[in-house]
PDB file of C-alpha atoms in Angstrom:
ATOM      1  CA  UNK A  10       0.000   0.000   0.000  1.00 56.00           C
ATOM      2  CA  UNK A  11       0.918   3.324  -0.254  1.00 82.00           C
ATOM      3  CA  UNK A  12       3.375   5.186   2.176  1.00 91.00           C
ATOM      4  CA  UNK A  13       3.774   8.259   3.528  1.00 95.00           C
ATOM      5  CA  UNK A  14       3.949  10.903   0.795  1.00 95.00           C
ATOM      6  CA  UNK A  15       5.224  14.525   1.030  1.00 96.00           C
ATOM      7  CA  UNK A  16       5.382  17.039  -1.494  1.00 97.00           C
ATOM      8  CA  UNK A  17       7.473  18.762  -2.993  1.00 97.00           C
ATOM      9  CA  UNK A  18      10.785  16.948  -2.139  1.00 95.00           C
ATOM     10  CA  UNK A  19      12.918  20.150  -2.894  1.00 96.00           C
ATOM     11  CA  UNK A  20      12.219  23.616  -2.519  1.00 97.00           C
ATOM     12  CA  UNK A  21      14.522  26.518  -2.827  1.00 98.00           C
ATOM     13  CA  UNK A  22      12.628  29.963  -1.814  1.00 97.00           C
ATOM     14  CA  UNK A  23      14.309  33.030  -0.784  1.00 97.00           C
ATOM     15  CA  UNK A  24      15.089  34.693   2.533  1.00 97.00           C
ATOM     16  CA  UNK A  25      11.784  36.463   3.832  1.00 97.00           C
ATOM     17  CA  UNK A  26       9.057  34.082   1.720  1.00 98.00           C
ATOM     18  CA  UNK A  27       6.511  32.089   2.951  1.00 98.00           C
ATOM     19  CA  UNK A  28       6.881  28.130   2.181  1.00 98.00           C
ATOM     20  CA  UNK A  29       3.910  25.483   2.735  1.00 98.00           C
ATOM     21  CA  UNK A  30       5.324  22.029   3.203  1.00 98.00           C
ATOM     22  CA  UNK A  31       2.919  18.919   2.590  1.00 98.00           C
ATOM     23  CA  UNK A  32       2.236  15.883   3.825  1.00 98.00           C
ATOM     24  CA  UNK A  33      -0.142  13.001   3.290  1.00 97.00           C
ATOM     25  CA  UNK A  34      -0.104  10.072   6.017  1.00 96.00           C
ATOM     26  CA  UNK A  35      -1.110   6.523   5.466  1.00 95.00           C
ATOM     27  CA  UNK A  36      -4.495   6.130   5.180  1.00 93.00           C
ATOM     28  CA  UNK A  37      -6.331   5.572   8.325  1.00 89.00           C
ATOM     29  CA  UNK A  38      -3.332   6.708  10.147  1.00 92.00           C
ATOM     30  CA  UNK A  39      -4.729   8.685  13.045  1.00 91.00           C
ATOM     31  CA  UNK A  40      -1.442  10.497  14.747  1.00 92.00           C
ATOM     32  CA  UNK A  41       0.898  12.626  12.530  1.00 95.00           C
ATOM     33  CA  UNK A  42       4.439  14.115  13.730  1.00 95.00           C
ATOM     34  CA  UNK A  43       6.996  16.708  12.035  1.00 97.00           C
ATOM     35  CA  UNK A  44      10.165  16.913  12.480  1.00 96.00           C
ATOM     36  CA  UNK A  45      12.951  19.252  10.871  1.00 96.00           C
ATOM     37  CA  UNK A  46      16.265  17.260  10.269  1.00 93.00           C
ATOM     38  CA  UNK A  47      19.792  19.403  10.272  1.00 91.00           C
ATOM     39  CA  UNK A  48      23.259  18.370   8.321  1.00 86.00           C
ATOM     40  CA  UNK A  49      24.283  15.986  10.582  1.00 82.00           C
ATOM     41  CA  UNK A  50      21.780  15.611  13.173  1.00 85.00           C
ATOM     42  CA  UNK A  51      19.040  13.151  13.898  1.00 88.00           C
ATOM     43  CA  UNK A  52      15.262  14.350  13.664  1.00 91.00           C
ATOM     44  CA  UNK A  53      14.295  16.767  15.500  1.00 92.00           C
ATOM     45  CA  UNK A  54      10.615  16.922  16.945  1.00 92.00           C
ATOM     46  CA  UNK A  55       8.122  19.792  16.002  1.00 96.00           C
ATOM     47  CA  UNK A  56       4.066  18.846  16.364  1.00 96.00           C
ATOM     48  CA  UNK A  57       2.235  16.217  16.590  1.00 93.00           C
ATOM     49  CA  UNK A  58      -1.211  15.873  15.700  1.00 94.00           C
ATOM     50  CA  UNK A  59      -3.972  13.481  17.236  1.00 91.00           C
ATOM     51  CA  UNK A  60      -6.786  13.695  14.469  1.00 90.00           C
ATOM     52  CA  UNK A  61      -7.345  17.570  13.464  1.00 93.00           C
ATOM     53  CA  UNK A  62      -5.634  18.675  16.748  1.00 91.00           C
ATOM     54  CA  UNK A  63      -2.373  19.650  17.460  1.00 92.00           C
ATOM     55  CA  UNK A  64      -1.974  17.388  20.851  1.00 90.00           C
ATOM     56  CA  UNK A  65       1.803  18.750  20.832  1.00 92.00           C
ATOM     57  CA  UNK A  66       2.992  21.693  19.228  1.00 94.00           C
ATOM     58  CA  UNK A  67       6.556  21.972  21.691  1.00 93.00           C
ATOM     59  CA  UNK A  68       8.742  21.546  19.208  1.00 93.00           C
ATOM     60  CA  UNK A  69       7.613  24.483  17.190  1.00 96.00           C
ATOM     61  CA  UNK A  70      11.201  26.801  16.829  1.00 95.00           C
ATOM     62  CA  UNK A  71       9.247  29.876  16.824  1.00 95.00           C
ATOM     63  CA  UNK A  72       5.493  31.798  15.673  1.00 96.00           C
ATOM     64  CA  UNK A  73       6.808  31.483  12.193  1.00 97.00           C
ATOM     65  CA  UNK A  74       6.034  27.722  12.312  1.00 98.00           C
ATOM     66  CA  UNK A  75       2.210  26.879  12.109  1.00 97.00           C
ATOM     67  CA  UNK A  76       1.125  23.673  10.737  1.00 98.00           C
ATOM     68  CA  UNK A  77      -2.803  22.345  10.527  1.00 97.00           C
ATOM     69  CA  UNK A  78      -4.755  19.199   9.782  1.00 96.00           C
ATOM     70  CA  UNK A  79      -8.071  20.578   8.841  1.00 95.00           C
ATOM     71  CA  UNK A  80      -9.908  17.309   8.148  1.00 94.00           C
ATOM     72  CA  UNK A  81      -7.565  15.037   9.841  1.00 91.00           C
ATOM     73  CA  UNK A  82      -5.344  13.972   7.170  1.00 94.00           C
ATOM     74  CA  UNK A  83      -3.373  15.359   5.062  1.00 97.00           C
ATOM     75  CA  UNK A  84      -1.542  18.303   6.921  1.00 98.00           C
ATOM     76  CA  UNK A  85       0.767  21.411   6.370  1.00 98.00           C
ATOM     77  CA  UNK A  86       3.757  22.803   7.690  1.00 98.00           C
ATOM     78  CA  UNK A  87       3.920  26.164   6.958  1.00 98.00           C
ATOM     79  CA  UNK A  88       6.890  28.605   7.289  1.00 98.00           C
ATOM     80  CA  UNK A  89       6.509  32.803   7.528  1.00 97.00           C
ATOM     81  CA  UNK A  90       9.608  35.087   6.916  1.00 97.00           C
ATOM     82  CA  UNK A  91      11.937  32.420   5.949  1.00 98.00           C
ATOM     83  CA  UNK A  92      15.344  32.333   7.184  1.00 97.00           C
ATOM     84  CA  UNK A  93      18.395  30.518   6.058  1.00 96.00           C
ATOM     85  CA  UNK A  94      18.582  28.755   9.402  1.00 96.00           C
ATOM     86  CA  UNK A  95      15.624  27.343   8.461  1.00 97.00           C
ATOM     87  CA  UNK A  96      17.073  25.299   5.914  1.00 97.00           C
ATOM     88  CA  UNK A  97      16.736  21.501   6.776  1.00 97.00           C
ATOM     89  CA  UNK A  98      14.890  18.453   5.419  1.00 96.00           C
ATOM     90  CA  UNK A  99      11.317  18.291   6.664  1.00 97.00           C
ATOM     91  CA  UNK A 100      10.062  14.721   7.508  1.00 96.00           C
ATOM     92  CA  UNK A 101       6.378  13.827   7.971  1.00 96.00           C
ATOM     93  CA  UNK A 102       5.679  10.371  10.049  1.00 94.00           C
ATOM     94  CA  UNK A 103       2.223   9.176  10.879  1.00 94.00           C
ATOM     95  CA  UNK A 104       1.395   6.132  13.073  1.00 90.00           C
ATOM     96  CA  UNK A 105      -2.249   4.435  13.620  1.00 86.00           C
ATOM     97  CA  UNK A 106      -2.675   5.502  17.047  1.00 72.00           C
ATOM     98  CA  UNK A 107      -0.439   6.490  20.104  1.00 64.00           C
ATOM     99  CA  UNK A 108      -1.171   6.254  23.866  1.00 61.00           C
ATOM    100  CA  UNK A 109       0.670   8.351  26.247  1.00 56.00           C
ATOM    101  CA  UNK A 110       2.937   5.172  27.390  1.00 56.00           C
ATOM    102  CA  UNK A 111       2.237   2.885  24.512  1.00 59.00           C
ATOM    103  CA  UNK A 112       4.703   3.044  21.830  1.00 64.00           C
ATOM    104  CA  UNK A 113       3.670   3.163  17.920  1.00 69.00           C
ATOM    105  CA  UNK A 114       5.793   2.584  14.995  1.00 81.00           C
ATOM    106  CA  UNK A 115       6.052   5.796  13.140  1.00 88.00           C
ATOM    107  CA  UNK A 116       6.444   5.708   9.280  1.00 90.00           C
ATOM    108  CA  UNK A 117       8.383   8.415   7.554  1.00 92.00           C
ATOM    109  CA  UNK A 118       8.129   9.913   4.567  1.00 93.00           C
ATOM    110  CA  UNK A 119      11.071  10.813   2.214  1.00 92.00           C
ATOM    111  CA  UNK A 120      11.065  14.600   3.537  1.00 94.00           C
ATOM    112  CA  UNK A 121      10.884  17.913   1.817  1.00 96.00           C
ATOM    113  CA  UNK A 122      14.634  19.516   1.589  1.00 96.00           C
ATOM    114  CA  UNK A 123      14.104  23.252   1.810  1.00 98.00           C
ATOM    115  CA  UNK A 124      16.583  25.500   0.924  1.00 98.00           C
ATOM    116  CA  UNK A 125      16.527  29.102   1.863  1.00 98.00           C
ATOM    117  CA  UNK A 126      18.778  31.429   0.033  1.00 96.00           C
TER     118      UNK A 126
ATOM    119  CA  UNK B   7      15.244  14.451  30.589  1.00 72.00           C
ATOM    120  CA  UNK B   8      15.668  11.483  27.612  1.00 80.00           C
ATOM    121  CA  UNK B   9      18.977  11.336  25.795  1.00 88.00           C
ATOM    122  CA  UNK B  10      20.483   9.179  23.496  1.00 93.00           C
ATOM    123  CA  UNK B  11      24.325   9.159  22.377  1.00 95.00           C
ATOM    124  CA  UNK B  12      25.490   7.671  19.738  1.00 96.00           C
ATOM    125  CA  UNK B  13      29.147   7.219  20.594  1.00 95.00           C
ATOM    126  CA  UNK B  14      30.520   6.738  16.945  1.00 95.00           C
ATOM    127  CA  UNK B  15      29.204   9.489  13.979  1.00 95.00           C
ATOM    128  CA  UNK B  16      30.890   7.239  11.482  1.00 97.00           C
ATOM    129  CA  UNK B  17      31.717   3.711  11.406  1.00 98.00           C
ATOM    130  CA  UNK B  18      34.002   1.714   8.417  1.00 98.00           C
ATOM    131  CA  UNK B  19      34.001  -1.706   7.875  1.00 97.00           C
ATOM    132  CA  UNK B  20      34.496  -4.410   5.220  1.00 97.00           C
ATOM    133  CA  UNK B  21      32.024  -6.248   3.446  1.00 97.00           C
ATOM    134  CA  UNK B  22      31.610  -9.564   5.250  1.00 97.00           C
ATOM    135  CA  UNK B  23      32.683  -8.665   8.608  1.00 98.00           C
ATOM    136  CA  UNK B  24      30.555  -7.678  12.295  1.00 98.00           C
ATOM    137  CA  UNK B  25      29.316  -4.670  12.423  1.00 98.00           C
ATOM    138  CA  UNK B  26      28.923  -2.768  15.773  1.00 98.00           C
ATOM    139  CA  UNK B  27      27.150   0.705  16.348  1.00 98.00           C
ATOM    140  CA  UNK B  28      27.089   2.095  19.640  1.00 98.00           C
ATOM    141  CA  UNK B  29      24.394   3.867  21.872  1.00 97.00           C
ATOM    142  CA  UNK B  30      23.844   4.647  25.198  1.00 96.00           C
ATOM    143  CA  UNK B  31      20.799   6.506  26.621  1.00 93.00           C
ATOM    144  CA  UNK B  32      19.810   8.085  29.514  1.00 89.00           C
ATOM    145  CA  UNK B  33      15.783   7.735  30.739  1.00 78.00           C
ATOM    146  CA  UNK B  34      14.096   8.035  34.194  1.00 70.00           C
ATOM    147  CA  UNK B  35      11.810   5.748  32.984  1.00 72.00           C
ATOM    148  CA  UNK B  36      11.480   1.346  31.521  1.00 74.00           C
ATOM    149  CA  UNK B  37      12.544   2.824  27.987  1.00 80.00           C
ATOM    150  CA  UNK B  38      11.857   2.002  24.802  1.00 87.00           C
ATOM    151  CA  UNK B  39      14.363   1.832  22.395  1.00 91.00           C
ATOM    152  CA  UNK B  40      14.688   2.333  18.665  1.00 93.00           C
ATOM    153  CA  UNK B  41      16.920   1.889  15.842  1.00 96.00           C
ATOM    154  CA  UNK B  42      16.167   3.710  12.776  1.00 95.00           C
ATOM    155  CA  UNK B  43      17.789   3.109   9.155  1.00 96.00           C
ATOM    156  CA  UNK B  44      18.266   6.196   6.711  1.00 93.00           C
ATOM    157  CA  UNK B  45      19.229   5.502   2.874  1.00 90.00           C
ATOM    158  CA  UNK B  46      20.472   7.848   1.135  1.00 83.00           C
ATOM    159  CA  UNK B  47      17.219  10.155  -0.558  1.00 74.00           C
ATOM    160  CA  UNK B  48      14.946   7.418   1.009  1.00 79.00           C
ATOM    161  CA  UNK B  49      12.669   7.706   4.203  1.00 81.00           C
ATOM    162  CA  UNK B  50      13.526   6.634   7.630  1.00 89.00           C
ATOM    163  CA  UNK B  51      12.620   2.952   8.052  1.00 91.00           C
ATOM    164  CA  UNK B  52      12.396   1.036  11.644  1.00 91.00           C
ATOM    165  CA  UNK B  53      14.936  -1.452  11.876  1.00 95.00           C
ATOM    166  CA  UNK B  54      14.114  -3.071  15.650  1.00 94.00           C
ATOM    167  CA  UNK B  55      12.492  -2.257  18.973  1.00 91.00           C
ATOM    168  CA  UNK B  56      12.884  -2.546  22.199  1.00 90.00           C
ATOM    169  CA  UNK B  57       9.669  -2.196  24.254  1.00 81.00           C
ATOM    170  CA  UNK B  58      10.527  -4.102  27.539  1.00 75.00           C
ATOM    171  CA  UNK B  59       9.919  -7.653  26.514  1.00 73.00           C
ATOM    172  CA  UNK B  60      13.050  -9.670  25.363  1.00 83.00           C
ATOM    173  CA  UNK B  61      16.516  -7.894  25.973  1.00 88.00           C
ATOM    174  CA  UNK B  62      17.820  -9.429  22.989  1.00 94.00           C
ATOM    175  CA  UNK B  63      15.760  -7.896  19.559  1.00 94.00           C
ATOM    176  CA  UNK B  64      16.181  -9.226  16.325  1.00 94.00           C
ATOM    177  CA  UNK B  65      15.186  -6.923  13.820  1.00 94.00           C
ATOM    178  CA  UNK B  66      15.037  -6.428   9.641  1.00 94.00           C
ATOM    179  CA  UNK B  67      18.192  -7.964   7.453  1.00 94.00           C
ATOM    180  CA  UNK B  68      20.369  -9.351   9.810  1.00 96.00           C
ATOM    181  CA  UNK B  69      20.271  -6.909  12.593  1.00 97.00           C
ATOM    182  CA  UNK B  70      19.765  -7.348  16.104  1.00 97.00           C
ATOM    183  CA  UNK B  71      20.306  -4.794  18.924  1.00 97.00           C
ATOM    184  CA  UNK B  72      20.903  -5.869  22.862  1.00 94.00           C
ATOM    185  CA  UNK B  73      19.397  -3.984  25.552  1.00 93.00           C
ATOM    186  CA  UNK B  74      21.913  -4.051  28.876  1.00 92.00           C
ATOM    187  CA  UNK B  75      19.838  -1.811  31.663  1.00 89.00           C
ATOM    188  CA  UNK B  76      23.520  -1.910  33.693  1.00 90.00           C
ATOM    189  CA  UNK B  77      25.239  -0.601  31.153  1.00 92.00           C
ATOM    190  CA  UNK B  78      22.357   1.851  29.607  1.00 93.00           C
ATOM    191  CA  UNK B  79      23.067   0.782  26.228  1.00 95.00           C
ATOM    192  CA  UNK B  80      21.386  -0.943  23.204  1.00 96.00           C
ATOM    193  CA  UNK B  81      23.729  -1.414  20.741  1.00 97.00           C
ATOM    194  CA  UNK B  82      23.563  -2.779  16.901  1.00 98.00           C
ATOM    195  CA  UNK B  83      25.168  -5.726  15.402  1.00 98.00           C
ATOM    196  CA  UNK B  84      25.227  -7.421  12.198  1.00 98.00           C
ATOM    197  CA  UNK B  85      27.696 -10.810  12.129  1.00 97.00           C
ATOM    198  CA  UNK B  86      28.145  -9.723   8.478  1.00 97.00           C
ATOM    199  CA  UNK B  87      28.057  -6.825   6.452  1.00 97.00           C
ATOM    200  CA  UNK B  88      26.765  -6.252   3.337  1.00 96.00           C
ATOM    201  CA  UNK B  89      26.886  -3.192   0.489  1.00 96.00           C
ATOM    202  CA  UNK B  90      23.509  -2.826   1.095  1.00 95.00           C
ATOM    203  CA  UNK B  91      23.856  -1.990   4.704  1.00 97.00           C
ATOM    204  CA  UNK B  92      25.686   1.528   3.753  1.00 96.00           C
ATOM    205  CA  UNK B  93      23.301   4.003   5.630  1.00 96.00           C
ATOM    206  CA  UNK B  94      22.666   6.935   8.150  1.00 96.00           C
ATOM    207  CA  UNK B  95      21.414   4.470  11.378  1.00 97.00           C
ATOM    208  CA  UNK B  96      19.644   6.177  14.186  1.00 96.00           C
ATOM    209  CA  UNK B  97      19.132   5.246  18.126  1.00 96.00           C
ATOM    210  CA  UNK B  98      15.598   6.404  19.586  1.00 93.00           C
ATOM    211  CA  UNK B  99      14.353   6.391  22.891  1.00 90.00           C
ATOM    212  CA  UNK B 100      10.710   7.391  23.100  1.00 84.00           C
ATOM    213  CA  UNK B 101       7.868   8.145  25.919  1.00 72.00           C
ATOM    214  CA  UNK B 102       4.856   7.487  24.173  1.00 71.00           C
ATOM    215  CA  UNK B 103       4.660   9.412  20.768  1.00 76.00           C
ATOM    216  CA  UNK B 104       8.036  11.309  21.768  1.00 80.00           C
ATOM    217  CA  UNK B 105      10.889  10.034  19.815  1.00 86.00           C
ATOM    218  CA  UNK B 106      14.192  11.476  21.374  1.00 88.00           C
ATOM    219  CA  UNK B 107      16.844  11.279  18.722  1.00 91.00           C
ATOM    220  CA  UNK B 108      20.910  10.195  18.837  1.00 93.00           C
ATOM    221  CA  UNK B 109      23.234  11.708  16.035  1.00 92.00           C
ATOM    222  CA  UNK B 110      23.398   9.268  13.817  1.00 95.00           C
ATOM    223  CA  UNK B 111      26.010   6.853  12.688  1.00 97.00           C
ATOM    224  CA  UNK B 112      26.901   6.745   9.168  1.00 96.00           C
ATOM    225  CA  UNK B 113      28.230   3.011   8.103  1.00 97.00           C
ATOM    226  CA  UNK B 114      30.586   2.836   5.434  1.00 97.00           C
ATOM    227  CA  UNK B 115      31.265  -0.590   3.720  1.00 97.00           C
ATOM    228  CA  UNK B 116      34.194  -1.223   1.938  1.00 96.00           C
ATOM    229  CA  UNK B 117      34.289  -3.598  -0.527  1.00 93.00           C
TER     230      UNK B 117
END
């Protein structure tokens, strides 16, 4: 079946734009997590989403980072005033469900590499 | 706090012999414990876990990871390596749908 999709896998924008950053779970998949992955470094955590909610948004670097699930699906990460520090690969994960001390494999997408110039 | 240290960013070894990444991790909590494969341009992929039943895990192609509590660690092994095996490999320790990251260890294999 299907994976985890996310879309696009590059983007180059320039310093100051706004970026939207897609992702489309596994179907049925009821939990969905971002993370933002550095040169070098392992995933980092951003949100995580229980159904249309953000159950988790800790990770977030800063108000420039919003990201929404209107209908429970497919969600977006989306970027204001881009900076080059924000430059990383983006990687979407999504999981059937999670309890707060149950463990759930999470399956990754490919990522979205931005690139801010 | 969780932490996770991967004690080797990159490890070299020939095609056909052990291979051996090191973590160690740090939890106040039973843990669970993860190791995570990266190819190159491909998506993470779960190799094994650990979630407090056997101490010894056998996971995907070949790998298996040992969880010592004593020592806090839960490294990887692989009694032979293959060219296939060249990847980014990642050690998680989670608390529910938290996923606390090491480093990474890239493994080279020489032919």
């Amino acid at each position: 079946g299907a994976g985890v999709s996310q879309t696009p896998s590059n983007k180059v924008t320039e310093k100051g734009k706004y970026v939207e950053l897609r992702c489309d779970p596994i179907s049925g998949h009821t939990a969905l997590y971002w993370y933002r992955q550095s040169l070098g470094q392992g995933p980092e955590f951003l949100i995580y989403f229980q159904g249309t909610g953000a159950a988790d948004d800790s990770g977030l670097p800063n108000d420039r980072f919003f990201a929404v699930r209107p209908e429970g699906s497919v969600s977006t990460l989306k970027i204001q005033r881009t900076e080059r520090g924000d430059s990383a690969v983006y990687l979407c994960a999504s999981s059937p469900h999670v309890g707060l001390r149950t463990f759930n494999e999470q399956f990754f997408g490919p990522g979205t590499r931005l690139t801010v110039l | 706090a969780q932490s996770v240290t991967q004690l080797d960013s990159h490890v070299s070894v020939s095609e056909g012999t052990p291979v051996l990444l090191r973590c160690n991790y740090s939890s106040s909590y039973s843990p669970s414990l993860f190791w995570y494969v990266q190819h190159p341009n491909k998506g993470l992929q779960l190799l094994l876990k650990y979630t407090s039943a056997a101490t010894l895990v056998k996971g995907i192609n070949g790998f298996e990871a040992e969880f010592k509590k004593s020592e806090t660690s839960f490294h990887l092994t692989k009694p032979s390596a293959h060219m296939s095996d060249a990847a980014e490999y990642f050690c998680v320790v989670s608390e529910g749908y938290q996923l606390i990251w090491g480093a990474g260890t890239k493994l080279i294999i020489k032919p």
